[in-house]
PDB file of C-alpha atoms and ligand atoms in Angstrom:
ATOM      1  CA  MET A  22      66.639  75.569  -6.238  1.00 46.00           C
ATOM      2  CA  MET A  23      70.363  75.202  -5.926  1.00 56.00           C
ATOM      3  CA  GLY A  24      72.416  77.966  -4.356  1.00 67.00           C
ATOM      4  CA  GLU A  25      75.257  79.667  -6.137  1.00 79.00           C
ATOM      5  CA  LEU A  26      78.167  77.426  -6.993  1.00 84.00           C
ATOM      6  CA  THR A  27      81.168  79.119  -5.456  1.00 85.00           C
ATOM      7  CA  GLU A  28      83.400  76.362  -4.097  1.00 93.00           C
ATOM      8  CA  SER A  29      86.417  74.835  -5.784  1.00 97.00           C
ATOM      9  CA  ALA A  30      87.244  71.184  -5.352  1.00 98.00           C
ATOM     10  CA  VAL A  31      89.956  68.699  -6.083  1.00 98.00           C
ATOM     11  CA  PHE A  32      88.416  65.343  -6.928  1.00 98.00           C
ATOM     12  CA  LEU A  33      90.896  62.587  -6.142  1.00 99.00           C
ATOM     13  CA  ASP A  34      90.880  59.053  -7.415  1.00 98.00           C
ATOM     14  CA  ARG A  35      91.767  56.571  -4.675  1.00 98.00           C
ATOM     15  CA  ASP A  36      93.650  53.475  -5.886  1.00 98.00           C
ATOM     16  CA  GLY A  37      96.912  54.340  -7.617  1.00 98.00           C
ATOM     17  CA  THR A  38      96.496  58.034  -6.748  1.00 98.00           C
ATOM     18  CA  LEU A  39      96.090  58.441  -2.966  1.00 98.00           C
ATOM     19  CA  ILE A  40      97.071  54.895  -2.010  1.00 98.00           C
ATOM     20  CA  GLU A  41      99.090  52.099  -3.587  1.00 97.00           C
ATOM     21  CA  GLU A  42      97.328  50.213  -6.367  1.00 96.00           C
ATOM     22  CA  VAL A  43      96.962  46.626  -5.101  1.00 94.00           C
ATOM     23  CA  GLY A  44      94.202  45.263  -7.339  1.00 93.00           C
ATOM     24  CA  TYR A  45      90.858  44.772  -5.599  1.00 93.00           C
ATOM     25  CA  LEU A  46      91.414  46.209  -2.133  1.00 94.00           C
ATOM     26  CA  ASP A  47      89.496  43.762   0.038  1.00 93.00           C
ATOM     27  CA  ARG A  48      91.198  44.217   3.425  1.00 94.00           C
ATOM     28  CA  VAL A  49      91.973  47.375   5.355  1.00 96.00           C
ATOM     29  CA  GLU A  50      95.451  45.998   6.173  1.00 95.00           C
ATOM     30  CA  ARG A  51      96.407  46.481   2.526  1.00 95.00           C
ATOM     31  CA  VAL A  52      95.885  50.257   2.605  1.00 97.00           C
ATOM     32  CA  GLU A  53      99.132  52.117   2.073  1.00 97.00           C
ATOM     33  CA  LEU A  54      99.249  55.870   1.539  1.00 98.00           C
ATOM     34  CA  TYR A  55     101.972  57.105  -0.780  1.00 98.00           C
ATOM     35  CA  PRO A  56     104.721  58.924   1.160  1.00 98.00           C
ATOM     36  CA  TRP A  57     103.577  62.301  -0.264  1.00 98.00           C
ATOM     37  CA  THR A  58      99.815  61.831   0.089  1.00 98.00           C
ATOM     38  CA  ILE A  59      99.397  63.626   3.423  1.00 98.00           C
ATOM     39  CA  ASP A  60     101.432  66.641   2.258  1.00 98.00           C
ATOM     40  CA  ALA A  61      99.471  66.846  -0.986  1.00 98.00           C
ATOM     41  CA  VAL A  62      96.047  66.665   0.673  1.00 98.00           C
ATOM     42  CA  ARG A  63      97.110  69.182   3.313  1.00 98.00           C
ATOM     43  CA  SER A  64      98.205  71.607   0.601  1.00 98.00           C
ATOM     44  CA  PHE A  65      94.725  71.375  -0.971  1.00 98.00           C
ATOM     45  CA  ASN A  66      93.127  71.923   2.464  1.00 98.00           C
ATOM     46  CA  ARG A  67      95.245  75.015   3.064  1.00 98.00           C
ATOM     47  CA  ALA A  68      94.507  76.463  -0.358  1.00 97.00           C
ATOM     48  CA  GLY A  69      90.780  76.344   0.386  1.00 96.00           C
ATOM     49  CA  PHE A  70      89.753  73.490  -1.893  1.00 97.00           C
ATOM     50  CA  ARG A  71      87.169  70.938  -0.939  1.00 98.00           C
ATOM     51  CA  VAL A  72      88.871  67.565  -1.253  1.00 98.00           C
ATOM     52  CA  VAL A  73      86.569  64.835  -2.517  1.00 98.00           C
ATOM     53  CA  LEU A  74      87.545  61.224  -3.089  1.00 98.00           C
ATOM     54  CA  VAL A  75      85.837  59.695  -6.139  1.00 98.00           C
ATOM     55  CA  SER A  76      86.427  55.995  -6.676  1.00 98.00           C
ATOM     56  CA  ASN A  77      85.092  53.129  -8.772  1.00 98.00           C
ATOM     57  CA  GLN A  78      84.710  50.101  -6.482  1.00 98.00           C
ATOM     58  CA  SER A  79      83.159  47.494  -8.746  1.00 98.00           C
ATOM     59  CA  GLY A  80      84.502  44.800  -6.413  1.00 97.00           C
ATOM     60  CA  VAL A  81      81.256  45.297  -4.486  1.00 98.00           C
ATOM     61  CA  ALA A  82      79.108  44.428  -7.541  1.00 98.00           C
ATOM     62  CA  ARG A  83      81.454  41.544  -8.368  1.00 97.00           C
ATOM     63  CA  GLY A  84      81.088  40.071  -4.876  1.00 97.00           C
ATOM     64  CA  PHE A  85      84.768  40.462  -3.912  1.00 97.00           C
ATOM     65  CA  PHE A  86      84.013  42.608  -0.847  1.00 97.00           C
ATOM     66  CA  THR A  87      81.129  44.467   0.776  1.00 97.00           C
ATOM     67  CA  GLU A  88      80.384  48.155   1.199  1.00 98.00           C
ATOM     68  CA  ALA A  89      81.248  47.709   4.886  1.00 98.00           C
ATOM     69  CA  VAL A  90      84.840  46.936   3.835  1.00 97.00           C
ATOM     70  CA  VAL A  91      84.965  50.021   1.600  1.00 98.00           C
ATOM     71  CA  ASP A  92      83.704  52.155   4.485  1.00 98.00           C
ATOM     72  CA  GLU A  93      86.303  50.626   6.809  1.00 98.00           C
ATOM     73  CA  VAL A  94      89.067  51.447   4.299  1.00 98.00           C
ATOM     74  CA  HIS A  95      87.870  55.052   4.127  1.00 98.00           C
ATOM     75  CA  ARG A  96      87.684  55.379   7.932  1.00 98.00           C
ATOM     76  CA  HIS A  97      91.244  54.068   8.141  1.00 98.00           C
ATOM     77  CA  MET A  98      92.436  56.521   5.479  1.00 98.00           C
ATOM     78  CA  ALA A  99      90.736  59.354   7.362  1.00 98.00           C
ATOM     79  CA  GLN A 100      92.632  58.388  10.542  1.00 98.00           C
ATOM     80  CA  LEU A 101      95.983  58.236   8.757  1.00 98.00           C
ATOM     81  CA  LEU A 102      95.355  61.618   7.136  1.00 98.00           C
ATOM     82  CA  ALA A 103      94.134  63.217  10.373  1.00 98.00           C
ATOM     83  CA  ALA A 104      97.310  62.095  12.138  1.00 98.00           C
ATOM     84  CA  GLY A 105      99.209  64.224   9.601  1.00 98.00           C
ATOM     85  CA  GLY A 106      96.832  67.177   9.781  1.00 98.00           C
ATOM     86  CA  ALA A 107      95.149  66.451   6.432  1.00 98.00           C
ATOM     87  CA  ARG A 108      91.460  65.994   5.631  1.00 98.00           C
ATOM     88  CA  ILE A 109      89.375  64.551   2.821  1.00 98.00           C
ATOM     89  CA  ASP A 110      85.958  66.238   3.016  1.00 98.00           C
ATOM     90  CA  ALA A 111      83.945  63.445   1.414  1.00 98.00           C
ATOM     91  CA  TYR A 112      84.502  59.854   0.379  1.00 98.00           C
ATOM     92  CA  TYR A 113      82.309  58.972  -2.619  1.00 98.00           C
ATOM     93  CA  TYR A 114      82.443  55.713  -4.515  1.00 98.00           C
ATOM     94  CA  CYS A 115      80.509  53.728  -7.083  1.00 98.00           C
ATOM     95  CA  PRO A 116      79.830  50.125  -6.007  1.00 98.00           C
ATOM     96  CA  HIS A 117      78.118  49.180  -9.281  1.00 98.00           C
ATOM     97  CA  HIS A 118      79.083  47.338 -12.450  1.00 98.00           C
ATOM     98  CA  PRO A 119      76.889  46.155 -15.321  1.00 97.00           C
ATOM     99  CA  ASP A 120      78.712  42.786 -15.345  1.00 97.00           C
ATOM    100  CA  GLY A 121      78.489  42.330 -11.565  1.00 97.00           C
ATOM    101  CA  LYS A 122      76.687  39.414  -9.940  1.00 97.00           C
ATOM    102  CA  VAL A 123      75.446  40.885  -6.665  1.00 98.00           C
ATOM    103  CA  ALA A 124      71.761  41.821  -6.773  1.00 96.00           C
ATOM    104  CA  GLY A 125      71.182  45.549  -6.462  1.00 97.00           C
ATOM    105  CA  TYR A 126      74.696  46.392  -7.651  1.00 98.00           C
ATOM    106  CA  ALA A 127      74.843  44.697 -11.050  1.00 98.00           C
ATOM    107  CA  LEU A 128      73.612  47.577 -13.126  1.00 97.00           C
ATOM    108  CA  ALA A 129      74.593  50.440 -15.388  1.00 97.00           C
ATOM    109  CA  CYS A 130      74.618  53.581 -13.243  1.00 98.00           C
ATOM    110  CA  ASP A 131      75.420  57.251 -13.600  1.00 98.00           C
ATOM    111  CA  CYS A 132      78.107  57.238 -10.898  1.00 98.00           C
ATOM    112  CA  ARG A 133      80.709  54.877 -12.345  1.00 98.00           C
ATOM    113  CA  LYS A 134      83.529  57.107 -13.629  1.00 98.00           C
ATOM    114  CA  PRO A 135      83.710  58.585 -16.241  1.00 98.00           C
ATOM    115  CA  ASN A 136      79.988  59.117 -15.642  1.00 98.00           C
ATOM    116  CA  PRO A 137      79.473  62.332 -13.668  1.00 98.00           C
ATOM    117  CA  GLY A 138      77.265  61.101 -10.783  1.00 98.00           C
ATOM    118  CA  LEU A 139      79.848  61.358  -7.999  1.00 98.00           C
ATOM    119  CA  VAL A 140      80.895  64.860  -9.024  1.00 98.00           C
ATOM    120  CA  GLU A 141      77.254  65.926  -9.327  1.00 98.00           C
ATOM    121  CA  ARG A 142      76.695  64.749  -5.773  1.00 97.00           C
ATOM    122  CA  ALA A 143      79.537  66.989  -4.569  1.00 96.00           C
ATOM    123  CA  VAL A 144      78.124  69.901  -6.568  1.00 96.00           C
ATOM    124  CA  ARG A 145      74.822  69.435  -4.705  1.00 96.00           C
ATOM    125  CA  GLU A 146      76.269  68.849  -1.246  1.00 96.00           C
ATOM    126  CA  PHE A 147      79.038  71.470  -1.230  1.00 96.00           C
ATOM    127  CA  GLY A 148      78.017  73.997  -3.898  1.00 96.00           C
ATOM    128  CA  ILE A 149      81.073  73.164  -5.977  1.00 97.00           C
ATOM    129  CA  ASP A 150      81.659  74.810  -9.353  1.00 96.00           C
ATOM    130  CA  PRO A 151      83.233  72.129 -11.584  1.00 97.00           C
ATOM    131  CA  ALA A 152      84.695  74.822 -13.855  1.00 96.00           C
ATOM    132  CA  ARG A 153      86.897  75.931 -10.933  1.00 96.00           C
ATOM    133  CA  SER A 154      87.769  72.360  -9.995  1.00 98.00           C
ATOM    134  CA  PHE A 155      90.222  69.590 -10.837  1.00 98.00           C
ATOM    135  CA  VAL A 156      90.176  65.814 -11.156  1.00 98.00           C
ATOM    136  CA  VAL A 157      93.348  63.808 -10.453  1.00 99.00           C
ATOM    137  CA  GLY A 158      93.726  60.131 -11.248  1.00 98.00           C
ATOM    138  CA  ASP A 159      95.913  57.397 -12.707  1.00 98.00           C
ATOM    139  CA  ARG A 160      93.485  56.354 -15.472  1.00 98.00           C
ATOM    140  CA  TRP A 161      92.267  58.081 -18.605  1.00 98.00           C
ATOM    141  CA  LEU A 162      88.740  57.635 -17.281  1.00 98.00           C
ATOM    142  CA  ASP A 163      89.634  60.131 -14.555  1.00 98.00           C
ATOM    143  CA  VAL A 164      90.644  62.650 -17.206  1.00 98.00           C
ATOM    144  CA  ALA A 165      87.462  61.777 -19.137  1.00 98.00           C
ATOM    145  CA  LEU A 166      85.445  62.549 -15.997  1.00 98.00           C
ATOM    146  CA  ALA A 167      87.075  65.977 -15.842  1.00 98.00           C
ATOM    147  CA  ARG A 168      86.045  66.612 -19.472  1.00 98.00           C
ATOM    148  CA  ARG A 169      82.474  65.453 -18.815  1.00 98.00           C
ATOM    149  CA  VAL A 170      81.956  67.910 -15.956  1.00 98.00           C
ATOM    150  CA  GLY A 171      84.001  70.817 -17.314  1.00 98.00           C
ATOM    151  CA  ALA A 172      86.840  70.535 -14.794  1.00 98.00           C
ATOM    152  CA  ARG A 173      90.559  70.250 -15.520  1.00 98.00           C
ATOM    153  CA  GLY A 174      92.083  66.769 -15.495  1.00 98.00           C
ATOM    154  CA  VAL A 175      95.510  65.698 -14.278  1.00 98.00           C
ATOM    155  CA  LEU A 176      96.915  62.228 -14.947  1.00 98.00           C
ATOM    156  CA  VAL A 177      99.438  60.904 -12.422  1.00 98.00           C
ATOM    157  CA  ARG A 178     102.083  58.307 -13.338  1.00 98.00           C
ATOM    158  CA  THR A 179     101.605  56.270 -10.148  1.00 98.00           C
ATOM    159  CA  GLY A 180      99.353  53.181 -10.168  1.00 98.00           C
ATOM    160  CA  TYR A 181      98.392  52.468 -13.785  1.00 98.00           C
ATOM    161  CA  GLY A 182      99.349  55.989 -14.827  1.00 98.00           C
ATOM    162  CA  ALA A 183     102.703  55.288 -16.457  1.00 98.00           C
ATOM    163  CA  THR A 184     101.098  52.534 -18.557  1.00 98.00           C
ATOM    164  CA  GLU A 185      98.118  54.743 -19.356  1.00 98.00           C
ATOM    165  CA  GLU A 186     100.407  57.558 -20.482  1.00 98.00           C
ATOM    166  CA  GLY A 187     101.797  55.246 -23.152  1.00 97.00           C
ATOM    167  CA  LYS A 188      98.402  54.532 -24.705  1.00 96.00           C
ATOM    168  CA  PRO A 189      96.481  57.801 -24.787  1.00 95.00           C
ATOM    169  CA  PRO A 190      92.951  57.683 -26.223  1.00 96.00           C
ATOM    170  CA  ALA A 191      92.625  59.468 -29.544  1.00 93.00           C
ATOM    171  CA  ASP A 192      90.066  61.979 -28.312  1.00 93.00           C
ATOM    172  CA  LEU A 193      91.393  62.854 -24.881  1.00 97.00           C
ATOM    173  CA  VAL A 194      94.192  65.120 -23.654  1.00 96.00           C
ATOM    174  CA  ALA A 195      95.151  65.687 -20.034  1.00 98.00           C
ATOM    175  CA  ASP A 196      95.595  69.270 -18.872  1.00 98.00           C
ATOM    176  CA  ALA A 197      98.740  68.055 -17.117  1.00 98.00           C
ATOM    177  CA  ILE A 198     100.620  64.827 -16.462  1.00 98.00           C
ATOM    178  CA  ALA A 199     102.501  64.619 -13.167  1.00 98.00           C
ATOM    179  CA  ASP A 200     104.801  62.020 -11.643  1.00 98.00           C
ATOM    180  CA  ASN A 201     102.539  61.675  -8.616  1.00 98.00           C
ATOM    181  CA  LEU A 202      99.968  63.432  -6.442  1.00 98.00           C
ATOM    182  CA  ILE A 203     102.410  65.947  -4.980  1.00 98.00           C
ATOM    183  CA  GLY A 204     103.450  66.873  -8.509  1.00 98.00           C
ATOM    184  CA  ALA A 205      99.795  67.258  -9.447  1.00 98.00           C
ATOM    185  CA  ALA A 206      99.285  69.448  -6.365  1.00 98.00           C
ATOM    186  CA  GLY A 207     102.093  71.757  -7.468  1.00 98.00           C
ATOM    187  CA  TRP A 208     100.497  72.189 -10.898  1.00 98.00           C
ATOM    188  CA  ILE A 209      96.998  72.692  -9.464  1.00 98.00           C
ATOM    189  CA  LEU A 210      98.043  75.308  -6.913  1.00 97.00           C
ATOM    190  CA  LYS A 211      99.811  77.222  -9.681  1.00 97.00           C
ATOM    191  CA  HIS A 212      96.684  77.119 -11.871  1.00 94.00           C
ATOM    192  CA  SER A 213      94.207  77.566  -9.032  1.00 86.00           C
ATOM    193  CA  PRO A 214      91.360  80.089  -9.296  1.00 72.00           C
ATOM    194  CA  CYS A 215      91.164  80.381  -5.486  1.00 58.00           C
TER     195      CYS A 215
HETATM  196 MG1   MG B 205      92.996  54.625  -9.862  1.00 76.63          MG
HETATM  197 ZN1   ZN B 206      77.536  53.563  -9.701  1.00 76.63          ZN
END
């Protein structure tokens, strides 16, 4: 029996949202936070949101890098954020892809965005109410994830976002489109239920 869902969260895409989009991120040396990332995450921390990273990392299924590399990237991000007084509460990612070639990862799963598996995990672990929560990302699939779970979705123009903005899917509208994560944070704090 699940407890009451009382927490609000901001679910953040990783590549092109928190850090520079560099294609398949296969080395920790290539991690680069955007200049506003620490301020944005800290503002979510202060406002009382859980901050949960949700990322598709199909490079694992494709054999481009291992889960150990993904974990190393997330440890490094956590250090950079901590140095600025910011904290991501959980780092969730999907290592799968149906077209992958690595045994155990080459499959259709329920956690590859826009499937809701990663958000459902946060609901279980933190008691998060998706209806009081937000998803921020640079792809329409991030907005689609928000729709799937009943959260609000913000598209950012960093990473692939500017390109994505120019080719919106027929059946999908973002609740807001922001230049970057700090812009998204401004909109979210204004529309926050906390
Ligand atoms: Mg992205
Ligand atoms: Zn998955």
